[in-house]
Amino acid sequence: MAPKTAITPTRAEDYPEWYQQVIRNADMAENSPVRGCMVIKPWGYTLWENIQRVLDKKFKDTGHVNAYFPLFIPVSFLEKEAQHVEGFAKECAVVTHSRLQAGPDGKLVPASPLEEPLIVRPTSETIIGEMYAKWVQSYRDLPILVNQWANVVRWEMRTRLFLRTAEFLWQEGHTAHATQEEAWEETRKMLDVYADFAENWMAMPVIKGEKTEGERFPGAVSTLCIESMMQDKKALQAGTSHFLGQNFAKSSNIQFLDANGEQQFAWTTSWGVSTRLVGGLIMTHADDDGLVLPPRLAPTHVVILPVLHKEETRAQVMEYCQKLRAQLKDTIWDGRPIEAEIDARDVRGGEKLWGWVKKGVPLIVEVGPRDMASDAVFLGRRDVPGLGKKPVARAEFVANVGSILQEIQDNLLARAKAYRDENTKTFANKEDFYAFFTPKNANNPEIHGGFAVAYYDGSREVEEQLKNDLKVTVRCIPLEGSDRNGTCIFTGKPNAVKAIFAKSY
RNA sequence: CGGGGUGUAGCUUAGCCUGGUAGAGCGCUACGUUCGGGACGUAGAGGCCGUCGGUUCGAAUCCGACCACCCCGACCA
């Protein structure tokens, strides 16, 4: 007997294991022989490529250009910014030798120590700052608006596919400006780009906010972020945009002569999103039957499953499917042709169907002799439980495929938004707040909690206490709808700030 | 880096206590019957039982060391 759900365990049974199984069953990625590093397989990588394609366009549309900086950074560069060292030193991979030679037992051993060790970049502020210092002489050289697509390494103790891996793929924008105002505007603008992308392409609703001092990027003056709620009601930081003030300009000596002939330090920003977005997408939309892809980012929009077991109709069915695919590929939706694939593998129908369900393809159409006879297709939608398959005339399907995809896209966002709102509560006292984040069954905690909106005094002490007691952190001070007019629900102090609290990844 | 655990086929694992040279399910291959929501039958392929050493006539099994991985903490996009 087949299980009731394509994925076991279900979300409710064991959320972390469900997450792993969704990735595995969708064939997106797997663990590699290298501890903490993943192999991103084609289905996962194509999704990342789509994310890249859309974001890259947005970066270019906002005036940025791409460049590439080295993977290796001299250790001394990291030392330049005090906060930065403290934040990243503990998790750096270090390169100390330049070659290998055969040892006495035939094993390769490192040889030729480097004069100065190199770290593998955990982020590139320091080396990019070093270059910007050379590129900037005059206010006429500013702003510099550069992005790089790269891999970075942070030697994390515990890793999870896509959400936290020792090596991950990301983009990092690094900009330098003549004025504080302009740098701030850039920081805000890129946060908006991320939020727009998350909501309108990933269908993942986000809250824009500012990090507290404790959660801030090491070396930043201010860290802005987008926070999203996963289906286990935990928060995921999905992207960050940092206002770096003049900290890195001073440590890297990015100086310019202004219009008045005076030396000034530049104002810099950095902003990034990573392959973590893929993890966020999975945990926002996937269900107990596997991945659910938002159509705008799906590697394939439509998969066509020809029903081929009757030898005498085989050729006609295939021909019909190819015609259908050609028609779909001639259809433009969301600025690109519909991606349609025919799966004619010699595999049983049910197995094939479930394979695509688990991969999250938005539309699955079965085409057999019966449909062909009435010039129809048998259409299923991934956003409907059980696919809700029904016959649709071929011409009607081709004419409406774009609007159906748009409907799925909108539906996913609306559903995710509703889930987040249902699980966001405002708290006026500490007891209720604590109860919200305490599972009923401590031994086998059920999915509980959510986003808690509450006033707090902004102190490190309260943050520490919540982390120790509940593993709850301040996710952000929302940019919209926050104020400092409350009373701290933990200490009773006045002028408290409205913040969003949650357990997080 | 602390605390706990586990290493047997591609994956999940039985066997270990009480030593006698390895069994299953999934997956894979072939053939047949099937086929519009996860088929079934038959026949196969695939393992120096994590590594090294010790005890023994004999070690997956007992002992020791090492290595690797997993889980729970601390750290984190």
mmCIF file of N, CA, C and O (backbone and C1' of nucleotides) in Angstrom, chain A residues 2 6 156 158 164-165 237 309 348 354 358 369-371 386 471, chain B residues 1 11 34-39 69-70 72-77:
data_model
loop_
_atom_site.group_PDB
_atom_site.id
_atom_site.type_symbol
_atom_site.label_atom_id
_atom_site.label_comp_id
_atom_site.label_asym_id
_atom_site.label_seq_id
_atom_site.Cartn_x
_atom_site.Cartn_y
_atom_site.Cartn_z
ATOM 1 N N ALA A 2 0.472 2.184 -0.808
ATOM 2 C CA ALA A 2 1.204 3.455 -0.815
ATOM 3 C C ALA A 2 0.810 4.262 0.423
ATOM 4 O O ALA A 2 -0.320 4.152 0.892
ATOM 5 N N ALA A 6 2.938 11.615 0.048
ATOM 6 C CA ALA A 6 4.134 11.244 -0.712
ATOM 7 C C ALA A 6 5.386 11.366 0.144
ATOM 8 O O ALA A 6 6.375 10.699 -0.093
ATOM 9 N N GLU A 156 30.471 26.461 9.752
ATOM 10 C CA GLU A 156 29.433 26.293 10.747
ATOM 11 C C GLU A 156 29.552 24.939 11.405
ATOM 12 O O GLU A 156 29.937 23.954 10.776
ATOM 13 N N ARG A 158 26.916 23.235 12.832
ATOM 14 C CA ARG A 158 25.784 22.402 12.431
ATOM 15 C C ARG A 158 25.185 22.943 11.160
ATOM 16 O O ARG A 158 24.902 24.119 11.057
ATOM 17 N N ARG A 164 21.676 26.266 5.996
ATOM 18 C CA ARG A 164 22.985 26.610 6.545
ATOM 19 C C ARG A 164 23.979 25.552 6.112
ATOM 20 O O ARG A 164 23.934 24.425 6.581
ATOM 21 N N THR A 165 24.850 25.920 5.198
ATOM 22 C CA THR A 165 25.890 24.993 4.754
ATOM 23 C C THR A 165 27.235 25.700 4.888
ATOM 24 O O THR A 165 27.295 26.929 4.918
ATOM 25 N N GLN A 237 15.504 34.462 8.382
ATOM 26 C CA GLN A 237 16.063 35.699 7.842
ATOM 27 C C GLN A 237 16.412 35.418 6.399
ATOM 28 O O GLN A 237 17.296 34.620 6.106
ATOM 29 N N HIS A 309 0.594 3.255 -22.903
ATOM 30 C CA HIS A 309 0.684 1.806 -22.794
ATOM 31 C C HIS A 309 -0.023 1.034 -23.901
ATOM 32 O O HIS A 309 0.249 -0.120 -24.106
ATOM 33 N N ARG A 348 6.085 3.444 -15.031
ATOM 34 C CA ARG A 348 4.651 3.358 -14.760
ATOM 35 C C ARG A 348 4.034 4.727 -14.508
ATOM 36 O O ARG A 348 4.663 5.607 -13.935
ATOM 37 N N TRP A 354 3.690 10.819 -9.475
ATOM 38 C CA TRP A 354 4.117 11.183 -8.125
ATOM 39 C C TRP A 354 5.500 11.814 -8.126
ATOM 40 O O TRP A 354 5.796 12.675 -7.298
ATOM 41 N N LYS A 358 6.156 15.418 -6.410
ATOM 42 C CA LYS A 358 7.189 15.658 -5.399
ATOM 43 C C LYS A 358 8.194 16.714 -5.832
ATOM 44 O O LYS A 358 8.825 17.346 -5.010
ATOM 45 N N PRO A 369 -5.411 8.510 -24.970
ATOM 46 C CA PRO A 369 -6.344 8.363 -26.094
ATOM 47 C C PRO A 369 -7.706 8.992 -25.824
ATOM 48 O O PRO A 369 -8.286 9.607 -26.711
ATOM 49 N N ARG A 370 -8.195 8.855 -24.592
ATOM 50 C CA ARG A 370 -9.521 9.405 -24.272
ATOM 51 C C ARG A 370 -9.564 10.924 -24.436
ATOM 52 O O ARG A 370 -10.507 11.482 -24.952
ATOM 53 N N ASP A 371 -8.481 11.585 -23.919
ATOM 54 C CA ASP A 371 -8.436 13.044 -24.028
ATOM 55 C C ASP A 371 -8.315 13.465 -25.478
ATOM 56 O O ASP A 371 -8.938 14.417 -25.926
ATOM 57 N N GLY A 386 -4.373 16.980 -3.798
ATOM 58 C CA GLY A 386 -4.862 15.907 -4.655
ATOM 59 C C GLY A 386 -4.862 16.273 -6.130
ATOM 60 O O GLY A 386 -5.396 15.540 -6.952
ATOM 61 N N LYS A 471 14.586 30.332 23.809
ATOM 62 C CA LYS A 471 15.252 30.283 22.499
ATOM 63 C C LYS A 471 14.578 31.239 21.504
ATOM 64 O O LYS A 471 14.543 30.985 20.297
ATOM 65 P P C B 1 38.380 20.307 18.607
ATOM 66 O "O5'" C B 1 37.371 20.971 19.657
ATOM 67 C "C5'" C B 1 37.876 21.705 20.762
ATOM 68 C "C4'" C B 1 36.746 22.050 21.677
ATOM 69 C "C3'" C B 1 35.880 20.885 22.177
ATOM 70 O "O3'" C B 1 36.514 20.151 23.200
ATOM 71 C "C1'" C B 1 34.495 22.700 21.600
ATOM 72 P P C B 11 24.524 4.139 0.681
ATOM 73 O "O5'" C B 11 22.949 4.263 0.859
ATOM 74 C "C5'" C B 11 22.290 5.526 0.751
ATOM 75 C "C4'" C B 11 20.812 5.353 1.022
ATOM 76 C "C3'" C B 11 20.478 4.727 2.372
ATOM 77 O "O3'" C B 11 20.449 5.693 3.403
ATOM 78 C "C1'" C B 11 19.286 3.599 0.680
ATOM 79 P P U B 34 -2.183 -8.869 -19.819
ATOM 80 O "O5'" U B 34 -2.216 -8.058 -18.457
ATOM 81 C "C5'" U B 34 -2.460 -6.669 -18.453
ATOM 82 C "C4'" U B 34 -2.096 -6.128 -17.091
ATOM 83 C "C3'" U B 34 -2.272 -4.623 -16.973
ATOM 84 O "O3'" U B 34 -3.595 -4.300 -16.608
ATOM 85 C "C1'" U B 34 -0.133 -5.240 -16.166
ATOM 86 P P C B 35 -4.366 -3.199 -17.436
ATOM 87 O "O5'" C B 35 -3.700 -1.836 -16.979
ATOM 88 C "C5'" C B 35 -3.585 -1.509 -15.584
ATOM 89 C "C4'" C B 35 -2.554 -0.410 -15.423
ATOM 90 C "C3'" C B 35 -2.947 0.883 -16.110
ATOM 91 O "O3'" C B 35 -2.516 1.964 -15.305
ATOM 92 C "C1'" C B 35 -0.877 0.122 -16.947
ATOM 93 P P G B 36 -3.558 2.774 -14.421
ATOM 94 O "O5'" G B 36 -3.009 4.231 -14.650
ATOM 95 C "C5'" G B 36 -3.269 4.911 -15.858
ATOM 96 C "C4'" G B 36 -3.851 6.249 -15.541
ATOM 97 C "C3'" G B 36 -5.165 6.157 -14.779
ATOM 98 O "O3'" G B 36 -5.250 7.236 -13.888
ATOM 99 C "C1'" G B 36 -5.501 7.234 -16.842
ATOM 100 P P G B 37 -5.249 6.882 -12.354
ATOM 101 O "O5'" G B 37 -3.795 7.441 -11.939
ATOM 102 C "C5'" G B 37 -2.721 6.547 -11.688
ATOM 103 C "C4'" G B 37 -2.437 6.474 -10.198
ATOM 104 C "C3'" G B 37 -3.533 5.823 -9.365
ATOM 105 O "O3'" G B 37 -2.957 5.138 -8.267
ATOM 106 C "C1'" G B 37 -3.186 8.010 -8.626
ATOM 107 P P G B 38 -2.301 3.667 -8.425
ATOM 108 O "O5'" G B 38 -0.820 4.112 -8.720
ATOM 109 C "C5'" G B 38 -0.162 5.010 -7.828
ATOM 110 C "C4'" G B 38 1.273 4.648 -7.778
ATOM 111 C "C3'" G B 38 1.575 3.261 -7.226
ATOM 112 O "O3'" G B 38 2.723 2.821 -7.908
ATOM 113 C "C1'" G B 38 2.600 4.875 -5.875
ATOM 114 P P A B 39 2.506 1.408 -8.716
ATOM 115 O "O5'" A B 39 1.795 0.461 -7.682
ATOM 116 C "C5'" A B 39 2.392 -0.747 -7.273
ATOM 117 C "C4'" A B 39 1.545 -1.882 -7.795
ATOM 118 C "C3'" A B 39 2.181 -3.240 -7.614
ATOM 119 O "O3'" A B 39 1.903 -3.743 -6.325
ATOM 120 C "C1'" A B 39 1.374 -3.023 -9.822
ATOM 121 P P C B 69 32.958 13.566 9.171
ATOM 122 O "O5'" C B 69 31.477 13.057 9.436
ATOM 123 C "C5'" C B 69 30.669 12.611 8.353
ATOM 124 C "C4'" C B 69 29.542 11.764 8.859
ATOM 125 C "C3'" C B 69 28.549 12.466 9.780
ATOM 126 O "O3'" C B 69 27.598 13.232 9.072
ATOM 127 C "C1'" C B 69 29.130 10.384 10.712
ATOM 128 P P C B 70 26.939 14.515 9.753
ATOM 129 O "O5'" C B 70 25.877 13.845 10.736
ATOM 130 C "C5'" C B 70 24.786 13.117 10.205
ATOM 131 C "C4'" C B 70 24.002 12.473 11.320
ATOM 132 C "C3'" C B 70 23.504 13.434 12.400
ATOM 133 O "O3'" C B 70 22.314 14.094 12.003
ATOM 134 C "C1'" C B 70 24.496 11.560 13.427
ATOM 135 P P C B 72 19.206 17.854 16.851
ATOM 136 O "O5'" C B 72 19.565 18.018 18.399
ATOM 137 C "C5'" C B 72 18.771 17.404 19.412
ATOM 138 C "C4'" C B 72 19.370 17.674 20.765
ATOM 139 C "C3'" C B 72 19.887 19.091 20.980
ATOM 140 O "O3'" C B 72 18.851 20.002 21.243
ATOM 141 C "C1'" C B 72 21.497 17.559 21.755
ATOM 142 P P G B 73 19.106 21.555 21.011
ATOM 143 O "O5'" G B 73 20.168 21.868 22.160
ATOM 144 C "C5'" G B 73 20.854 23.086 22.145
ATOM 145 C "C4'" G B 73 21.880 23.101 23.248
ATOM 146 C "C3'" G B 73 22.885 24.240 23.133
ATOM 147 O "O3'" G B 73 22.408 25.410 23.767
ATOM 148 C "C1'" G B 73 24.045 22.200 23.374
ATOM 149 P P A B 74 22.181 26.720 22.895
ATOM 150 O "O5'" A B 74 23.653 27.315 22.804
ATOM 151 C "C5'" A B 74 24.277 27.884 23.949
ATOM 152 C "C4'" A B 74 25.737 28.108 23.668
ATOM 153 C "C3'" A B 74 26.036 28.900 22.390
ATOM 154 O "O3'" A B 74 26.012 30.293 22.623
ATOM 155 C "C1'" A B 74 27.296 26.910 22.397
ATOM 156 P P C B 75 25.354 31.258 21.551
ATOM 157 O "O5'" C B 75 26.301 31.052 20.300
ATOM 158 C "C5'" C B 75 27.623 31.575 20.303
ATOM 159 C "C4'" C B 75 28.221 31.398 18.942
ATOM 160 C "C3'" C B 75 27.408 31.996 17.794
ATOM 161 O "O3'" C B 75 27.653 33.384 17.657
ATOM 162 C "C1'" C B 75 28.044 29.801 17.228
ATOM 163 P P C B 76 26.579 34.278 16.893
ATOM 164 O "O5'" C B 76 26.848 33.781 15.414
ATOM 165 C "C5'" C B 76 26.298 34.468 14.295
ATOM 166 C "C4'" C B 76 26.345 33.565 13.107
ATOM 167 C "C3'" C B 76 25.134 33.664 12.201
ATOM 168 O "O3'" C B 76 25.311 34.694 11.249
ATOM 169 C "C1'" C B 76 25.548 31.396 12.706
ATOM 170 P P A B 77 24.057 35.664 10.847
ATOM 171 O "O5'" A B 77 23.932 35.400 9.287
ATOM 172 C "C5'" A B 77 23.573 36.500 8.443
ATOM 173 C "C4'" A B 77 22.764 35.907 7.328
ATOM 174 C "C3'" A B 77 21.882 34.747 7.763
ATOM 175 O "O3'" A B 77 20.664 35.163 8.339
ATOM 176 C "C1'" A B 77 23.078 34.160 5.826
#
